[in-house]
Amino acid sequence: MSPTTARVTSVDTYDIRFPTSRELDGSDAMNPDPDYSAAYVVLRTDAADAPEGHGFAFTIGRGNDVQVAAIEALRGQVLGRSVDALCADPASLYRDLTGDSQLRWLGPEKGVAHMAVGAVVNAVWDLAARRARKPLWRLLADAEPEWLVEQADFRYLTDVLTPGDALDLLRRGRKGADERRARLLERGYPAYTTSPGWLGYDDAKLTRLARRAVADGFTQIKLKVGADLDDDIRRCRTARAAVGPDIRLALDANQRWDVPEAIRWTTALAAFDPYWIEEPTSPDDILGHAAIRRAVAPVKVATGEHAQNRVVVKQLLQAGAIDVLQLDAARVGGVNENLAILLLAARFGVPVCPHAGGVGLCELVQHLAMFDYLAVSGTTDDRVIEYVDHLHEHFLDPVVVRDGHYTAPAAPGFSAALRPESIARYTYPGGTFWAADLAERTRKEQAV
Amino acid sequence: MSPTTARVTSVDTYDIRFPTSRELDGSDAMNPDPDYSAAYVVLRTDAADAPEGHGFAFTIGRGNDVQVAAIEALRGQVLGRSVDALCADPASLYRDLTGDSQLRWLGPEKGVAHMAVGAVVNAVWDLAARRARKPLWRLLADAEPEWLVEQADFRYLTDVLTPGDALDLLRRGRKGADERRARLLERGYPAYTTSPGWLGYDDAKLTRLARRAVADGFTQIKLKVGADLDDDIRRCRTARAAVGPDIRLALDANQRWDVPEAIRWTTALAAFDPYWIEEPTSPDDILGHAAIRRAVAPVKVATGEHAQNRVVVKQLLQAGAIDVLQLDAARVGGVNENLAILLLAARFGVPVCPHAGGVGLCELVQHLAMFDYLAVSGTTDDRVIEYVDHLHEHFLDPVVVRDGHYTAPAAPGFSAALRPESIARYTYPGGTFWAADLAERTRKEQAV
């Protein structure tokens, strides 16, 4: 691609909220009524081929405006940047955003401030992949190991993973990539489904959806647990009866328990042969996860969707706290930090089974898992991407799951772009859906 | 106090920024040019005696607007609450704010979202202490152990500290409190000073301020390090020469290093007999701090000002990662969470030397340290509160430090209220200081 003088000319943000709480989709022991939301950002440029970069942070409703404000606080660092320079070296922006000495105080590198960095950085990677006319997984898998090492963030990791270690991993990792790519394009990447197991569903719906999941080719399903032990025993029995003994049954407590309670509760459900217990306690409790893992084996311990950054992931691995790392595409500082996280997992030989669902998390994370398969871990053994069949219709390039596998995306970019009509409808509070909803509520209140 | 029907009638927020970057006050290896700021909140009520509750999160400039937005996201949970109920049981609000299922996703319990909870919760404690006509330290020290246990947050802590354990600690802790109170009122609580050691000061200023600190009665000073090793060696030598061998010399790296570098650098400075090395690496790296502590002993390891919540503090103590816990009054979820943190420290026998400085952190944290002395740890041995002589003039009830000791505050409340004229001058960007500053910048730009 010949050099251009193109610049980032605008950084547009959107507060997008979907009214998912009305169907109890997404209900779990900690999150009874989420309205799945995206703090969404579009980088526009004056490039002749007019590509845009799309990114977002996922939230579950209230506070999505705060998340948007945090993205807007980064605008000044992005506006006017050279598109060529950004796409050649996304790490240059990543470092400026995570290193901003004043904004850093708001984290550092965690929560609202860090998710804002992730949204903007992922938008740059979307832009870079569109310009390269490749899906992101392919851009990453085709890249030289030396460049990938420059893109990964090793700060605070060098006691366990140096750039030199990473280069070795990536050089070894790419061997056989051509064969794996052929297999990926043919078969896709294995998925598991959470759709049957939301806490708000009754047993009949659980049974029906669990059977459908098996019929659809999934070999693992997931149940939300943690609100009531008797209910959980009944629901696990129901699910196990529905799917038979050979389907993996994962359990997800969504941080509901203290450490002793996590051990007691998981032990009480062990009779149903759960494959893993996910988020048994606070996502910040590395040593707690390690204690739980020691106590509940052979049930595996999985976490990561709320792991705030690579430093927490490093310690989960160092402490032997997890069997499964559930990387999240939008919780941390974007692709640059997730490159480091994938390398950490490979270094410790722990399988990555990415967290997905929400708004667009399936769309994003498939690229990272496919890159990992082609160029880092080199395997899909014991690796599955979460799949939830919600809200994909709002994306321009939605995931395609067939026979229990994610199909490799073909369109250029990071699959992050929402449909313009969805943005117009679900922008909060001014979009057509919410404006009508507010008018209806006002009418009902006045009628009372 | 007789029951009232008083309610919280408004939750007013202010974006307050002080232009500290112009003097290099507060400069360190990670924060070269902070503008010390407060995302400030006032709870107003319709109570007949018209008390208000003041609280704030501390930030260092950019992003203070995001912090204000996060506080505003909590407004709906506070407005209309009964003042009697809030003051009798601040934990009821604390639990609602930390447990809000949608807002929780923004953390959970970390960063911008959690500091917002801390600001509001601390404002309630300020209100409660004003209504009780006691300084907060006294309200806490006079309280029954059973009530304090109800106020502390034990969630995710019960593997190491149960409410029953805490009750035992508090019952033992109050023995001899009357004598200690008399001593506190007479002597105050020991302080150390960071004012000589900012990275932006030259050697002459360092020497002059270090000597003045000793003359002023301080027995410990602190130096910022971590930007350049040769400079640090020279500055440590200069400081040690200025204060002599008997004054404790603490070093603060403000998260600058990876683990191996922290060990190398601290070892290189060991010749100057540093008392502690503070924030040697990422505040999230519990296992990293433990490794550094093992390697640099007898130099102590101190951290805590960026410990995002009680779960991280629990692990720092469990892992043997720290010699000194630097509790912060405004980083975590307010007094309710800091009660749990003080109890954790007492349980592990680790001294608390609170982080202060910033905007109003000295004002807040003295109350917690004095309560700890009277009712929890029962000692000031090896315990000092940080003191920085900045920005106290903006507070209605500023700290008073005499002969190296904080004087016990006498005024009712949490010492959190800013002077109205300071709010009017330093509100960003509309206050009189910033409006004039902006006009001056515009004039200069137009003149170029």
PDB file of C-alpha atoms in Angstrom, chain B residues 307-441:
ATOM      1  CA  ALA B 307      -4.723  -1.439  45.876  1.00  0.00           C
ATOM      2  CA  GLN B 308      -8.094  -1.400  44.186  1.00  0.00           C
ATOM      3  CA  ASN B 309     -10.085  -3.124  46.915  1.00  0.00           C
ATOM      4  CA  ARG B 310     -10.011  -5.357  50.000  1.00  0.00           C
ATOM      5  CA  VAL B 311      -9.560  -8.506  47.879  1.00  0.00           C
ATOM      6  CA  VAL B 312      -6.173  -7.300  46.676  1.00  0.00           C
ATOM      7  CA  VAL B 313      -5.206  -6.257  50.206  1.00  0.00           C
ATOM      8  CA  LYS B 314      -6.203  -9.701  51.491  1.00  0.00           C
ATOM      9  CA  GLN B 315      -3.871 -11.353  49.021  1.00  0.00           C
ATOM     10  CA  LEU B 316      -0.958  -8.957  49.654  1.00  0.00           C
ATOM     11  CA  LEU B 317      -1.185 -10.083  53.270  1.00  0.00           C
ATOM     12  CA  GLN B 318      -1.764 -13.780  52.501  1.00  0.00           C
ATOM     13  CA  ALA B 319       1.201 -13.898  50.134  1.00  0.00           C
ATOM     14  CA  GLY B 320       3.559 -12.192  52.570  1.00  0.00           C
ATOM     15  CA  ALA B 321       4.069  -9.559  49.884  1.00  0.00           C
ATOM     16  CA  ILE B 322       4.321  -6.459  52.081  1.00  0.00           C
ATOM     17  CA  ASP B 323       5.835  -5.201  55.321  1.00  0.00           C
ATOM     18  CA  VAL B 324       3.749  -2.025  55.359  1.00  0.00           C
ATOM     19  CA  LEU B 325       0.160  -1.479  54.159  1.00  0.00           C
ATOM     20  CA  GLN B 326      -0.479   1.953  52.699  1.00  0.00           C
ATOM     21  CA  LEU B 327      -4.222   2.209  52.980  1.00  0.00           C
ATOM     22  CA  ASP B 328      -5.834   4.970  50.912  1.00  0.00           C
ATOM     23  CA  ALA B 329      -9.016   6.726  52.043  1.00  0.00           C
ATOM     24  CA  ALA B 330     -10.405   7.485  48.577  1.00  0.00           C
ATOM     25  CA  ARG B 331      -9.215   4.647  46.292  1.00  0.00           C
ATOM     26  CA  VAL B 332     -11.522   1.960  47.676  1.00  0.00           C
ATOM     27  CA  GLY B 333     -15.234   1.943  48.511  1.00  0.00           C
ATOM     28  CA  GLY B 334     -15.011   4.330  51.452  1.00  0.00           C
ATOM     29  CA  VAL B 335     -15.053   3.779  55.198  1.00  0.00           C
ATOM     30  CA  ASN B 336     -16.990   0.508  55.028  1.00  0.00           C
ATOM     31  CA  GLU B 337     -14.323  -1.150  52.946  1.00  0.00           C
ATOM     32  CA  ASN B 338     -11.488   0.479  54.893  1.00  0.00           C
ATOM     33  CA  LEU B 339     -12.883  -0.960  58.116  1.00  0.00           C
ATOM     34  CA  ALA B 340     -12.391  -4.407  56.596  1.00  0.00           C
ATOM     35  CA  ILE B 341      -8.907  -3.440  55.402  1.00  0.00           C
ATOM     36  CA  LEU B 342      -7.849  -2.238  58.870  1.00  0.00           C
ATOM     37  CA  LEU B 343      -9.153  -5.476  60.347  1.00  0.00           C
ATOM     38  CA  LEU B 344      -7.271  -7.541  57.756  1.00  0.00           C
ATOM     39  CA  ALA B 345      -4.037  -5.719  58.584  1.00  0.00           C
ATOM     40  CA  ALA B 346      -4.584  -6.292  62.290  1.00  0.00           C
ATOM     41  CA  ARG B 347      -5.321  -9.955  61.665  1.00  0.00           C
ATOM     42  CA  PHE B 348      -1.962 -10.352  59.876  1.00  0.00           C
ATOM     43  CA  GLY B 349      -0.079  -8.017  62.235  1.00  0.00           C
ATOM     44  CA  VAL B 350       1.057  -5.765  59.403  1.00  0.00           C
ATOM     45  CA  PRO B 351       1.398  -2.048  60.248  1.00  0.00           C
ATOM     46  CA  VAL B 352      -0.762   0.436  58.354  1.00  0.00           C
ATOM     47  CA  CYS B 353       1.045   3.598  57.198  1.00  0.00           C
ATOM     48  CA  PRO B 354      -1.637   5.388  55.208  1.00  0.00           C
ATOM     49  CA  HIS B 355      -1.040   6.997  51.853  1.00  0.00           C
ATOM     50  CA  ALA B 356      -1.825  10.706  51.843  1.00  0.00           C
ATOM     51  CA  GLY B 357      -1.035  13.888  49.982  1.00  0.00           C
ATOM     52  CA  GLY B 358      -3.001  14.575  46.825  1.00  0.00           C
ATOM     53  CA  VAL B 359      -6.099  16.641  47.483  1.00  0.00           C
ATOM     54  CA  GLY B 360      -7.494  16.085  50.950  1.00  0.00           C
ATOM     55  CA  LEU B 361      -6.102  12.592  51.471  1.00  0.00           C
ATOM     56  CA  CYS B 362      -4.284  13.737  54.634  1.00  0.00           C
ATOM     57  CA  GLU B 363      -7.553  15.213  55.872  1.00  0.00           C
ATOM     58  CA  LEU B 364      -9.427  11.933  55.412  1.00  0.00           C
ATOM     59  CA  VAL B 365      -6.926   9.321  56.356  1.00  0.00           C
ATOM     60  CA  GLN B 366      -5.929  10.733  59.732  1.00  0.00           C
ATOM     61  CA  HIS B 367      -9.388   9.708  60.990  1.00  0.00           C
ATOM     62  CA  LEU B 368      -8.868   6.105  59.940  1.00  0.00           C
ATOM     63  CA  ALA B 369      -5.377   5.877  61.447  1.00  0.00           C
ATOM     64  CA  MET B 370      -6.524   7.395  64.746  1.00  0.00           C
ATOM     65  CA  PHE B 371      -9.457   4.981  64.912  1.00  0.00           C
ATOM     66  CA  ASP B 372      -7.035   2.115  64.228  1.00  0.00           C
ATOM     67  CA  TYR B 373      -4.847   3.272  67.104  1.00  0.00           C
ATOM     68  CA  LEU B 374      -7.724   3.593  69.539  1.00  0.00           C
ATOM     69  CA  ALA B 375      -9.776   0.536  68.636  1.00  0.00           C
ATOM     70  CA  VAL B 376      -8.008  -1.932  66.345  1.00  0.00           C
ATOM     71  CA  SER B 377      -4.212  -2.265  66.359  1.00  0.00           C
ATOM     72  CA  GLY B 378      -3.835  -0.279  69.592  1.00  0.00           C
ATOM     73  CA  THR B 379      -0.357   0.977  68.717  1.00  0.00           C
ATOM     74  CA  THR B 380       1.556   3.558  66.723  1.00  0.00           C
ATOM     75  CA  ASP B 381       4.778   1.529  66.705  1.00  0.00           C
ATOM     76  CA  ASP B 382       6.264   1.603  63.194  1.00  0.00           C
ATOM     77  CA  ARG B 383       3.158   3.452  62.045  1.00  0.00           C
ATOM     78  CA  VAL B 384       3.247   6.859  60.410  1.00  0.00           C
ATOM     79  CA  ILE B 385       0.774   8.776  58.261  1.00  0.00           C
ATOM     80  CA  GLU B 386       2.197  10.330  55.127  1.00  0.00           C
ATOM     81  CA  TYR B 387       2.187  14.117  55.163  1.00  0.00           C
ATOM     82  CA  VAL B 388       2.516  16.418  52.190  1.00  0.00           C
ATOM     83  CA  ASP B 389       2.206  20.149  52.725  1.00  0.00           C
ATOM     84  CA  HIS B 390       0.083  20.881  49.667  1.00  0.00           C
ATOM     85  CA  LEU B 391      -3.386  22.283  49.178  1.00  0.00           C
ATOM     86  CA  HIS B 392      -4.555  22.131  52.802  1.00  0.00           C
ATOM     87  CA  GLU B 393      -5.507  25.793  52.621  1.00  0.00           C
ATOM     88  CA  HIS B 394      -8.483  24.830  50.463  1.00  0.00           C
ATOM     89  CA  PHE B 395     -10.122  22.812  53.248  1.00  0.00           C
ATOM     90  CA  LEU B 396     -12.433  24.170  55.915  1.00  0.00           C
ATOM     91  CA  ASP B 397     -10.904  21.904  58.559  1.00  0.00           C
ATOM     92  CA  PRO B 398      -7.324  21.360  57.370  1.00  0.00           C
ATOM     93  CA  VAL B 399      -4.914  18.972  59.027  1.00  0.00           C
ATOM     94  CA  VAL B 400      -2.679  20.393  61.714  1.00  0.00           C
ATOM     95  CA  VAL B 401       0.770  18.809  61.884  1.00  0.00           C
ATOM     96  CA  ARG B 402       2.975  19.806  64.813  1.00  0.00           C
ATOM     97  CA  ASP B 403       6.368  18.423  65.781  1.00  0.00           C
ATOM     98  CA  GLY B 404       6.014  15.592  63.262  1.00  0.00           C
ATOM     99  CA  HIS B 405       2.553  14.559  64.463  1.00  0.00           C
ATOM    100  CA  TYR B 406      -0.995  14.924  63.159  1.00  0.00           C
ATOM    101  CA  THR B 407      -3.174  16.677  65.739  1.00  0.00           C
ATOM    102  CA  ALA B 408      -6.482  14.891  66.346  1.00  0.00           C
ATOM    103  CA  PRO B 409      -9.257  16.778  64.526  1.00  0.00           C
ATOM    104  CA  ALA B 410     -11.868  18.267  66.824  1.00  0.00           C
ATOM    105  CA  ALA B 411     -14.522  19.462  64.378  1.00  0.00           C
ATOM    106  CA  PRO B 412     -17.464  17.173  63.615  1.00  0.00           C
ATOM    107  CA  GLY B 413     -17.223  15.246  60.361  1.00  0.00           C
ATOM    108  CA  PHE B 414     -14.615  13.663  58.101  1.00  0.00           C
ATOM    109  CA  SER B 415     -12.642  16.904  57.391  1.00  0.00           C
ATOM    110  CA  ALA B 416     -13.637  16.533  53.746  1.00  0.00           C
ATOM    111  CA  ALA B 417     -15.240  19.910  53.002  1.00  0.00           C
ATOM    112  CA  LEU B 418     -13.516  22.294  50.599  1.00  0.00           C
ATOM    113  CA  ARG B 419     -13.779  26.044  51.119  1.00  0.00           C
ATOM    114  CA  PRO B 420     -16.537  27.558  48.947  1.00  0.00           C
ATOM    115  CA  GLU B 421     -14.110  30.107  47.543  1.00  0.00           C
ATOM    116  CA  SER B 422     -11.727  27.329  46.460  1.00  0.00           C
ATOM    117  CA  ILE B 423     -14.574  25.571  44.679  1.00  0.00           C
ATOM    118  CA  ALA B 424     -15.507  28.786  42.927  1.00  0.00           C
ATOM    119  CA  ARG B 425     -11.918  29.401  41.852  1.00  0.00           C
ATOM    120  CA  TYR B 426     -10.776  25.915  40.801  1.00  0.00           C
ATOM    121  CA  THR B 427     -13.875  24.336  39.255  1.00  0.00           C
ATOM    122  CA  TYR B 428     -12.855  23.154  35.806  1.00  0.00           C
ATOM    123  CA  PRO B 429     -13.181  24.703  33.310  1.00  0.00           C
ATOM    124  CA  GLY B 430     -15.589  27.405  34.467  1.00  0.00           C
ATOM    125  CA  GLY B 431     -14.043  28.538  37.791  1.00  0.00           C
ATOM    126  CA  THR B 432     -12.373  31.915  37.957  1.00  0.00           C
ATOM    127  CA  PHE B 433      -8.825  30.513  37.860  1.00  0.00           C
ATOM    128  CA  TRP B 434      -9.381  28.265  34.847  1.00  0.00           C
ATOM    129  CA  ALA B 435     -11.508  30.772  32.958  1.00  0.00           C
ATOM    130  CA  ALA B 436      -8.728  33.355  33.304  1.00  0.00           C
ATOM    131  CA  ASP B 437      -6.114  30.735  32.396  1.00  0.00           C
ATOM    132  CA  LEU B 438      -8.015  29.788  29.260  1.00  0.00           C
ATOM    133  CA  ALA B 439      -8.445  33.441  28.286  1.00  0.00           C
ATOM    134  CA  GLU B 440      -4.696  33.983  28.739  1.00  0.00           C
ATOM    135  CA  ARG B 441      -3.841  30.940  26.618  1.00  0.00           C
TER     136      ARG B 441
END
